[in-house]
Amino acid sequence: MATIHIDNLTKRYRGKSTPALNHISLEIQSGMFGLLGKNGAGKSTLLKILTTLEQPTAGSITVNGIAIRNKAKIRNLIGYLPQHFGFYPNMKVFDALTYLAILAKVPPRQQKHRINQLLDEVNLSAQSTAKIKSLSGGMLQRLGIAQALINDPQVLIVDEPTAGLDPEERIRLRNLLTSFAQNRTVILSTHIVSDIAATTNKLGILNEGNLIFHGNSQKLIANA
Ligand code: ADP
Ligand code: ADP
């Protein structure tokens, strides 16, 4: 379980006249939180700051009280599935996760058990020895989630995870994220309203760098 405090966060990219994030304040508790917004709204920027890949221009973020400038500690707390990620196409699923487990410093004696457990959780046990290039889009996303969870992080952050998936795989992925959110903080960033409607009533809406709504979706409907 984790609590994320975002306080007055602003991000300006060099050469841009408008900020990608404009004085964002938000608290995210355990369970699933939906981050909704059109392309260019600032979602990826917020996620990249949270995962220490980008620096904020102003403002602060803490995860369980730890400031994001403590990169190593933050990276241990957070698992991240970026919008665009790649695996070596000729590698086998199990081997790719082993490679990532080594990078993530999972103790050697725990690696095999950890990877089998993750493959089971994301329903890829049958693909353990399959080459990555043979996987479907939905399987690749689930492998991406397994990779994000390799360190058993308290927070899982996923960026547009259902993009390009067929309806059946989309539902499968939503269910998977919902189950992970039972004992973690999951941030689901998406431009697809139904992704959020199907998984959570806690959401924030970004528009052109501004947080135009945050809270319970019931409140949004009541005010509409
Ligand atoms: P979203 O994830 O909601 O699509 P982004 O965070 O990717 O939004 O982008 C927000 C704004 O910041 C957009 O105007 C985008 O063009 C701009 N932006 C994102 N990354 C960079 C970057 N590295 N340099 C300059 N501008 C960027
Ligand atoms: P993502 O959606 O995951 O940010 P993109 O394909 O949009 O991935 O962006 C790839 C890279 O280009 C990222 O590092 C992003 O920060 C950067 N980028 C995105 N938009 C812009 C932009 N308008 N100007 C410069 N860099 C950008």
mmCIF file of C-alpha atoms and ligand atoms in Angstrom:
data_model
loop_
_atom_site.group_PDB
_atom_site.id
_atom_site.type_symbol
_atom_site.label_atom_id
_atom_site.label_comp_id
_atom_site.label_asym_id
_atom_site.label_seq_id
_atom_site.Cartn_x
_atom_site.Cartn_y
_atom_site.Cartn_z
ATOM 1 C CA MET A 1 0.000 0.000 0.000
ATOM 2 C CA ALA A 2 1.310 3.424 -0.808
ATOM 3 C CA THR A 3 0.300 7.044 -0.702
ATOM 4 C CA ILE A 4 1.455 9.495 -3.336
ATOM 5 C CA HIS A 5 1.382 13.233 -2.625
ATOM 6 C CA ILE A 6 1.699 15.569 -5.582
ATOM 7 C CA ASP A 7 2.030 19.191 -4.556
ATOM 8 C CA ASN A 8 1.900 22.141 -6.925
ATOM 9 C CA LEU A 9 3.749 20.281 -9.660
ATOM 10 C CA THR A 10 4.729 22.174 -12.791
ATOM 11 C CA LYS A 11 6.692 20.904 -15.773
ATOM 12 C CA ARG A 12 7.904 23.111 -18.608
ATOM 13 C CA TYR A 13 9.807 21.561 -21.473
ATOM 14 C CA ARG A 14 12.506 23.675 -23.045
ATOM 15 C CA GLY A 15 11.277 25.646 -26.029
ATOM 16 C CA LYS A 16 7.586 25.214 -25.158
ATOM 17 C CA SER A 17 5.473 28.273 -24.358
ATOM 18 C CA THR A 18 2.820 26.366 -22.384
ATOM 19 C CA PRO A 19 3.627 24.026 -19.493
ATOM 20 C CA ALA A 20 3.049 20.289 -19.950
ATOM 21 C CA LEU A 21 1.845 20.270 -16.316
ATOM 22 C CA ASN A 22 0.474 23.382 -14.646
ATOM 23 C CA HIS A 23 0.408 23.510 -10.797
ATOM 24 C CA ILE A 24 -0.948 19.992 -10.252
ATOM 25 C CA SER A 25 -1.873 18.951 -6.691
ATOM 26 C CA LEU A 26 -3.245 15.491 -6.041
ATOM 27 C CA GLU A 27 -3.221 12.710 -3.472
ATOM 28 C CA ILE A 28 -3.367 9.110 -4.600
ATOM 29 C CA GLN A 29 -4.107 6.359 -2.093
ATOM 30 C CA SER A 30 -4.067 2.584 -2.406
ATOM 31 C CA GLY A 31 -6.208 0.811 -4.970
ATOM 32 C CA MET A 32 -6.770 1.822 -8.568
ATOM 33 C CA PHE A 33 -6.531 5.434 -9.688
ATOM 34 C CA GLY A 34 -7.458 6.421 -13.236
ATOM 35 C CA LEU A 35 -5.644 9.242 -15.000
ATOM 36 C CA LEU A 36 -7.704 10.350 -17.953
ATOM 37 C CA GLY A 37 -6.886 12.828 -20.687
ATOM 38 C CA LYS A 38 -6.553 13.302 -24.415
ATOM 39 C CA ASN A 39 -3.243 12.886 -26.206
ATOM 40 C CA GLY A 40 -0.932 15.712 -25.181
ATOM 41 C CA ALA A 41 -2.790 16.373 -21.901
ATOM 42 C CA GLY A 42 0.344 15.710 -19.827
ATOM 43 C CA LYS A 43 -0.297 12.154 -18.599
ATOM 44 C CA SER A 44 3.004 10.650 -19.723
ATOM 45 C CA THR A 45 4.861 13.650 -18.356
ATOM 46 C CA LEU A 46 3.295 13.130 -14.930
ATOM 47 C CA LEU A 47 4.118 9.411 -15.023
ATOM 48 C CA LYS A 48 7.698 10.089 -16.107
ATOM 49 C CA ILE A 49 8.194 12.514 -13.231
ATOM 50 C CA LEU A 50 6.720 9.979 -10.811
ATOM 51 C CA THR A 51 9.069 7.307 -12.102
ATOM 52 C CA THR A 52 12.056 9.715 -11.889
ATOM 53 C CA LEU A 53 12.643 9.722 -15.670
ATOM 54 C CA GLU A 54 11.885 13.445 -15.956
ATOM 55 C CA GLN A 55 12.571 16.249 -13.489
ATOM 56 C CA PRO A 56 9.793 18.627 -12.431
ATOM 57 C CA THR A 57 10.303 22.349 -13.052
ATOM 58 C CA ALA A 58 8.622 23.189 -9.727
ATOM 59 C CA GLY A 59 6.630 21.499 -6.994
ATOM 60 C CA SER A 60 7.119 18.222 -5.191
ATOM 61 C CA ILE A 61 6.080 14.578 -5.163
ATOM 62 C CA THR A 62 6.474 12.069 -2.373
ATOM 63 C CA VAL A 63 5.716 8.350 -2.313
ATOM 64 C CA ASN A 64 5.158 7.103 1.241
ATOM 65 C CA GLY A 65 6.850 10.290 2.394
ATOM 66 C CA ILE A 66 9.951 9.705 0.232
ATOM 67 C CA ALA A 67 10.768 12.552 -2.150
ATOM 68 C CA ILE A 68 11.227 11.526 -5.778
ATOM 69 C CA ARG A 69 14.767 12.923 -5.834
ATOM 70 C CA ASN A 70 15.688 9.731 -3.916
ATOM 71 C CA LYS A 71 15.694 7.893 -7.221
ATOM 72 C CA ALA A 72 16.901 4.495 -6.036
ATOM 73 C CA LYS A 73 14.338 4.299 -3.235
ATOM 74 C CA ILE A 74 11.532 5.501 -5.461
ATOM 75 C CA ARG A 75 12.395 3.009 -8.195
ATOM 76 C CA ASN A 76 12.172 0.227 -5.633
ATOM 77 C CA LEU A 77 8.674 1.333 -4.735
ATOM 78 C CA ILE A 78 7.365 1.797 -8.263
ATOM 79 C CA GLY A 79 6.922 -0.561 -11.195
ATOM 80 C CA TYR A 80 6.346 1.121 -14.549
ATOM 81 C CA LEU A 81 4.938 -0.061 -17.842
ATOM 82 C CA PRO A 82 5.699 2.724 -20.333
ATOM 83 C CA GLN A 83 3.525 3.356 -23.361
ATOM 84 C CA HIS A 84 6.274 2.252 -25.707
ATOM 85 C CA PHE A 85 8.524 -0.525 -24.581
ATOM 86 C CA GLY A 86 10.494 -3.213 -26.315
ATOM 87 C CA PHE A 87 11.696 -6.717 -25.648
ATOM 88 C CA TYR A 88 14.269 -8.549 -27.724
ATOM 89 C CA PRO A 89 12.056 -10.356 -30.266
ATOM 90 C CA ASN A 90 14.212 -13.483 -30.410
ATOM 91 C CA MET A 91 14.401 -13.967 -26.660
ATOM 92 C CA LYS A 92 12.184 -16.447 -24.902
ATOM 93 C CA VAL A 93 9.693 -15.116 -22.378
ATOM 94 C CA PHE A 94 11.311 -16.730 -19.330
ATOM 95 C CA ASP A 95 14.807 -15.655 -20.396
ATOM 96 C CA ALA A 96 13.714 -12.059 -20.950
ATOM 97 C CA LEU A 97 12.301 -11.912 -17.427
ATOM 98 C CA THR A 98 15.447 -13.529 -16.044
ATOM 99 C CA TYR A 99 17.521 -10.831 -17.706
ATOM 100 C CA LEU A 100 15.285 -8.143 -16.184
ATOM 101 C CA ALA A 101 15.364 -9.864 -12.787
ATOM 102 C CA ILE A 102 19.170 -9.691 -12.852
ATOM 103 C CA LEU A 103 19.044 -5.988 -13.742
ATOM 104 C CA ALA A 104 16.539 -5.468 -10.932
ATOM 105 C CA LYS A 105 18.903 -7.309 -8.551
ATOM 106 C CA VAL A 106 16.445 -10.036 -7.599
ATOM 107 C CA PRO A 107 18.592 -12.485 -5.584
ATOM 108 C CA PRO A 108 19.679 -15.352 -7.912
ATOM 109 C CA ARG A 109 18.123 -18.058 -5.732
ATOM 110 C CA GLN A 110 14.723 -16.347 -5.894
ATOM 111 C CA GLN A 111 14.684 -15.544 -9.610
ATOM 112 C CA LYS A 112 13.170 -18.746 -10.959
ATOM 113 C CA HIS A 113 10.424 -18.835 -8.356
ATOM 114 C CA ARG A 114 9.651 -15.146 -8.772
ATOM 115 C CA ILE A 115 9.416 -15.396 -12.568
ATOM 116 C CA ASN A 116 7.195 -18.482 -12.507
ATOM 117 C CA GLN A 117 4.943 -16.771 -9.990
ATOM 118 C CA LEU A 118 4.695 -13.656 -12.194
ATOM 119 C CA LEU A 119 4.015 -15.677 -15.337
ATOM 120 C CA ASP A 120 1.221 -17.387 -13.463
ATOM 121 C CA GLU A 121 -0.204 -14.063 -12.276
ATOM 122 C CA VAL A 122 -0.298 -12.578 -15.791
ATOM 123 C CA ASN A 123 -1.506 -15.849 -17.371
ATOM 124 C CA LEU A 124 1.581 -16.450 -19.464
ATOM 125 C CA SER A 125 2.826 -19.713 -17.937
ATOM 126 C CA ALA A 126 2.069 -21.560 -21.168
ATOM 127 C CA GLN A 127 4.241 -19.067 -23.095
ATOM 128 C CA SER A 128 7.289 -19.430 -20.823
ATOM 129 C CA THR A 129 9.514 -20.883 -23.554
ATOM 130 C CA ALA A 130 7.873 -19.078 -26.488
ATOM 131 C CA LYS A 131 9.854 -16.442 -28.366
ATOM 132 C CA ILE A 132 8.703 -12.906 -27.730
ATOM 133 C CA LYS A 133 8.097 -12.264 -31.426
ATOM 134 C CA SER A 134 5.402 -14.976 -31.388
ATOM 135 C CA LEU A 135 3.292 -13.220 -28.715
ATOM 136 C CA SER A 136 0.067 -11.338 -29.449
ATOM 137 C CA GLY A 137 -0.348 -7.669 -28.511
ATOM 138 C CA GLY A 138 -2.255 -8.572 -25.384
ATOM 139 C CA MET A 139 0.359 -11.122 -24.334
ATOM 140 C CA LEU A 140 3.073 -8.507 -24.826
ATOM 141 C CA GLN A 141 1.225 -6.066 -22.564
ATOM 142 C CA ARG A 142 0.894 -8.773 -19.920
ATOM 143 C CA LEU A 143 4.605 -9.527 -20.243
ATOM 144 C CA GLY A 144 5.180 -5.785 -19.797
ATOM 145 C CA ILE A 145 3.185 -5.912 -16.576
ATOM 146 C CA ALA A 146 5.198 -8.916 -15.366
ATOM 147 C CA GLN A 147 8.392 -6.944 -16.036
ATOM 148 C CA ALA A 148 7.048 -3.942 -14.132
ATOM 149 C CA LEU A 149 6.243 -6.184 -11.150
ATOM 150 C CA ILE A 150 9.566 -7.991 -11.016
ATOM 151 C CA ASN A 151 10.651 -6.116 -7.880
ATOM 152 C CA ASP A 152 7.277 -6.606 -6.197
ATOM 153 C CA PRO A 153 6.681 -2.836 -6.068
ATOM 154 C CA GLN A 154 3.957 -1.226 -3.967
ATOM 155 C CA VAL A 155 2.958 1.012 -6.867
ATOM 156 C CA LEU A 156 2.258 -0.111 -10.432
ATOM 157 C CA ILE A 157 2.046 2.578 -13.101
ATOM 158 C CA VAL A 158 0.740 1.713 -16.554
ATOM 159 C CA ASP A 159 0.635 4.120 -19.512
ATOM 160 C CA GLU A 160 -2.080 3.464 -22.118
ATOM 161 C CA PRO A 161 -1.931 -0.300 -21.539
ATOM 162 C CA THR A 162 -5.005 -1.194 -23.601
ATOM 163 C CA ALA A 163 -4.037 0.773 -26.721
ATOM 164 C CA GLY A 164 -4.352 -1.409 -29.784
ATOM 165 C CA LEU A 165 -5.829 -4.423 -27.975
ATOM 166 C CA ASP A 166 -8.892 -6.293 -29.146
ATOM 167 C CA PRO A 167 -11.958 -6.142 -26.848
ATOM 168 C CA GLU A 168 -11.330 -9.537 -25.268
ATOM 169 C CA GLU A 169 -7.714 -8.746 -24.407
ATOM 170 C CA ARG A 170 -8.704 -5.288 -23.182
ATOM 171 C CA ILE A 171 -11.118 -6.828 -20.674
ATOM 172 C CA ARG A 172 -8.514 -9.386 -19.642
ATOM 173 C CA LEU A 173 -5.965 -6.647 -18.990
ATOM 174 C CA ARG A 174 -8.459 -4.533 -17.039
ATOM 175 C CA ASN A 175 -9.278 -7.542 -14.841
ATOM 176 C CA LEU A 176 -5.609 -8.182 -14.269
ATOM 177 C CA LEU A 177 -5.006 -4.576 -13.205
ATOM 178 C CA THR A 178 -8.063 -4.677 -10.952
ATOM 179 C CA SER A 179 -6.716 -7.758 -9.190
ATOM 180 C CA PHE A 180 -3.295 -6.130 -8.701
ATOM 181 C CA ALA A 181 -4.987 -3.050 -7.257
ATOM 182 C CA GLN A 182 -6.372 -5.096 -4.363
ATOM 183 C CA ASN A 183 -3.072 -4.915 -2.538
ATOM 184 C CA ARG A 184 -1.219 -2.163 -4.377
ATOM 185 C CA THR A 185 -1.577 1.337 -5.690
ATOM 186 C CA VAL A 186 -2.197 1.118 -9.431
ATOM 187 C CA ILE A 187 -2.195 4.200 -11.647
ATOM 188 C CA LEU A 188 -3.897 3.576 -14.959
ATOM 189 C CA SER A 189 -3.257 6.315 -17.494
ATOM 190 C CA THR A 190 -5.469 6.274 -20.548
ATOM 191 C CA HIS A 191 -7.452 8.353 -23.022
ATOM 192 C CA ILE A 192 -10.133 5.623 -23.079
ATOM 193 C CA VAL A 193 -13.019 6.512 -20.739
ATOM 194 C CA SER A 194 -14.296 2.925 -20.594
ATOM 195 C CA ASP A 195 -10.911 1.689 -19.290
ATOM 196 C CA ILE A 196 -11.506 3.780 -16.198
ATOM 197 C CA ALA A 197 -15.261 3.277 -15.956
ATOM 198 C CA ALA A 198 -14.638 -0.487 -15.907
ATOM 199 C CA THR A 199 -11.939 -0.438 -13.232
ATOM 200 C CA THR A 200 -12.274 2.408 -10.731
ATOM 201 C CA ASN A 201 -14.312 5.372 -9.541
ATOM 202 C CA LYS A 202 -11.239 7.299 -8.376
ATOM 203 C CA LEU A 203 -9.905 9.473 -11.117
ATOM 204 C CA GLY A 204 -8.135 12.608 -12.210
ATOM 205 C CA ILE A 205 -8.680 14.325 -15.537
ATOM 206 C CA LEU A 206 -5.869 16.243 -17.205
ATOM 207 C CA ASN A 207 -6.481 18.727 -19.985
ATOM 208 C CA GLU A 208 -3.679 20.752 -21.566
ATOM 209 C CA GLY A 209 -1.565 20.383 -18.431
ATOM 210 C CA ASN A 210 -4.339 21.324 -16.013
ATOM 211 C CA LEU A 211 -5.988 18.948 -13.567
ATOM 212 C CA ILE A 212 -9.602 19.793 -14.371
ATOM 213 C CA PHE A 213 -11.160 17.162 -12.084
ATOM 214 C CA HIS A 214 -10.114 14.807 -9.344
ATOM 215 C CA GLY A 215 -12.176 12.730 -6.996
ATOM 216 C CA ASN A 216 -14.927 10.175 -7.245
ATOM 217 C CA SER A 217 -16.553 9.674 -10.641
ATOM 218 C CA GLN A 218 -19.956 9.729 -8.905
ATOM 219 C CA LYS A 219 -19.246 13.367 -8.119
ATOM 220 C CA LEU A 220 -18.420 13.983 -11.767
ATOM 221 C CA ILE A 221 -21.705 12.440 -12.874
ATOM 222 C CA ALA A 222 -23.651 14.301 -10.178
ATOM 223 C CA ASN A 223 -22.192 17.622 -11.358
ATOM 224 C CA ALA A 224 -22.692 16.935 -15.058
HETATM 225 P P1 ADP B 1 -0.008 12.602 -22.882
HETATM 226 O O1 ADP B 1 0.776 11.516 -22.241
HETATM 227 O O2 ADP B 1 -1.243 12.981 -22.120
HETATM 228 O O3 ADP B 1 -0.275 12.333 -24.318
HETATM 229 P P2 ADP B 1 2.462 14.111 -22.742
HETATM 230 O O4 ADP B 1 2.859 14.205 -21.326
HETATM 231 O O5 ADP B 1 3.165 13.100 -23.608
HETATM 232 O O6 ADP B 1 0.897 13.948 -22.830
HETATM 233 O O7 ADP B 1 2.658 15.544 -23.410
HETATM 234 C C1 ADP B 1 2.216 16.751 -22.804
HETATM 235 C C2 ADP B 1 2.765 17.905 -23.603
HETATM 236 O O8 ADP B 1 4.181 17.969 -23.413
HETATM 237 C C3 ADP B 1 2.540 17.789 -25.104
HETATM 238 O O9 ADP B 1 2.330 19.102 -25.583
HETATM 239 C C4 ADP B 1 3.861 17.216 -25.612
HETATM 240 O O10 ADP B 1 4.104 17.577 -26.947
HETATM 241 C C5 ADP B 1 4.857 17.846 -24.672
HETATM 242 N N1 ADP B 1 6.056 17.016 -24.467
HETATM 243 C C6 ADP B 1 6.102 15.752 -23.978
HETATM 244 N N2 ADP B 1 7.373 15.338 -23.891
HETATM 245 C C7 ADP B 1 8.134 16.350 -24.338
HETATM 246 C C8 ADP B 1 9.533 16.534 -24.484
HETATM 247 N N3 ADP B 1 10.415 15.579 -24.153
HETATM 248 N N4 ADP B 1 9.955 17.723 -24.967
HETATM 249 C C9 ADP B 1 9.091 18.684 -25.282
HETATM 250 N N5 ADP B 1 7.770 18.592 -25.162
HETATM 251 C C10 ADP B 1 7.289 17.436 -24.701
HETATM 252 P P1 ADP B 2 5.344 8.567 -24.669
HETATM 253 O O1 ADP B 2 3.944 8.679 -25.147
HETATM 254 O O2 ADP B 2 5.639 7.328 -23.888
HETATM 255 O O3 ADP B 2 5.833 9.826 -24.046
HETATM 256 P P2 ADP B 2 6.233 9.276 -27.269
HETATM 257 O O4 ADP B 2 6.410 8.365 -28.446
HETATM 258 O O5 ADP B 2 5.114 10.226 -27.198
HETATM 259 O O6 ADP B 2 6.226 8.340 -25.965
HETATM 260 O O7 ADP B 2 7.562 10.091 -27.033
HETATM 261 C C1 ADP B 2 8.836 9.490 -27.179
HETATM 262 C C2 ADP B 2 9.855 10.438 -26.594
HETATM 263 O O8 ADP B 2 9.761 11.747 -27.174
HETATM 264 C C3 ADP B 2 9.640 10.651 -25.107
HETATM 265 O O9 ADP B 2 10.884 10.697 -24.442
HETATM 266 C C4 ADP B 2 8.925 11.989 -25.000
HETATM 267 O O10 ADP B 2 9.234 12.660 -23.782
HETATM 268 C C5 ADP B 2 9.498 12.735 -26.189
HETATM 269 N N1 ADP B 2 8.521 13.698 -26.735
HETATM 270 C C6 ADP B 2 7.184 13.569 -26.782
HETATM 271 N N2 ADP B 2 6.611 14.658 -27.320
HETATM 272 C C7 ADP B 2 7.633 15.491 -27.632
HETATM 273 C C8 ADP B 2 7.721 16.780 -28.214
HETATM 274 N N3 ADP B 2 6.638 17.467 -28.580
HETATM 275 N N4 ADP B 2 8.928 17.326 -28.390
HETATM 276 C C9 ADP B 2 10.033 16.669 -28.029
HETATM 277 N N5 ADP B 2 10.024 15.443 -27.468
HETATM 278 C C10 ADP B 2 8.845 14.873 -27.269
#
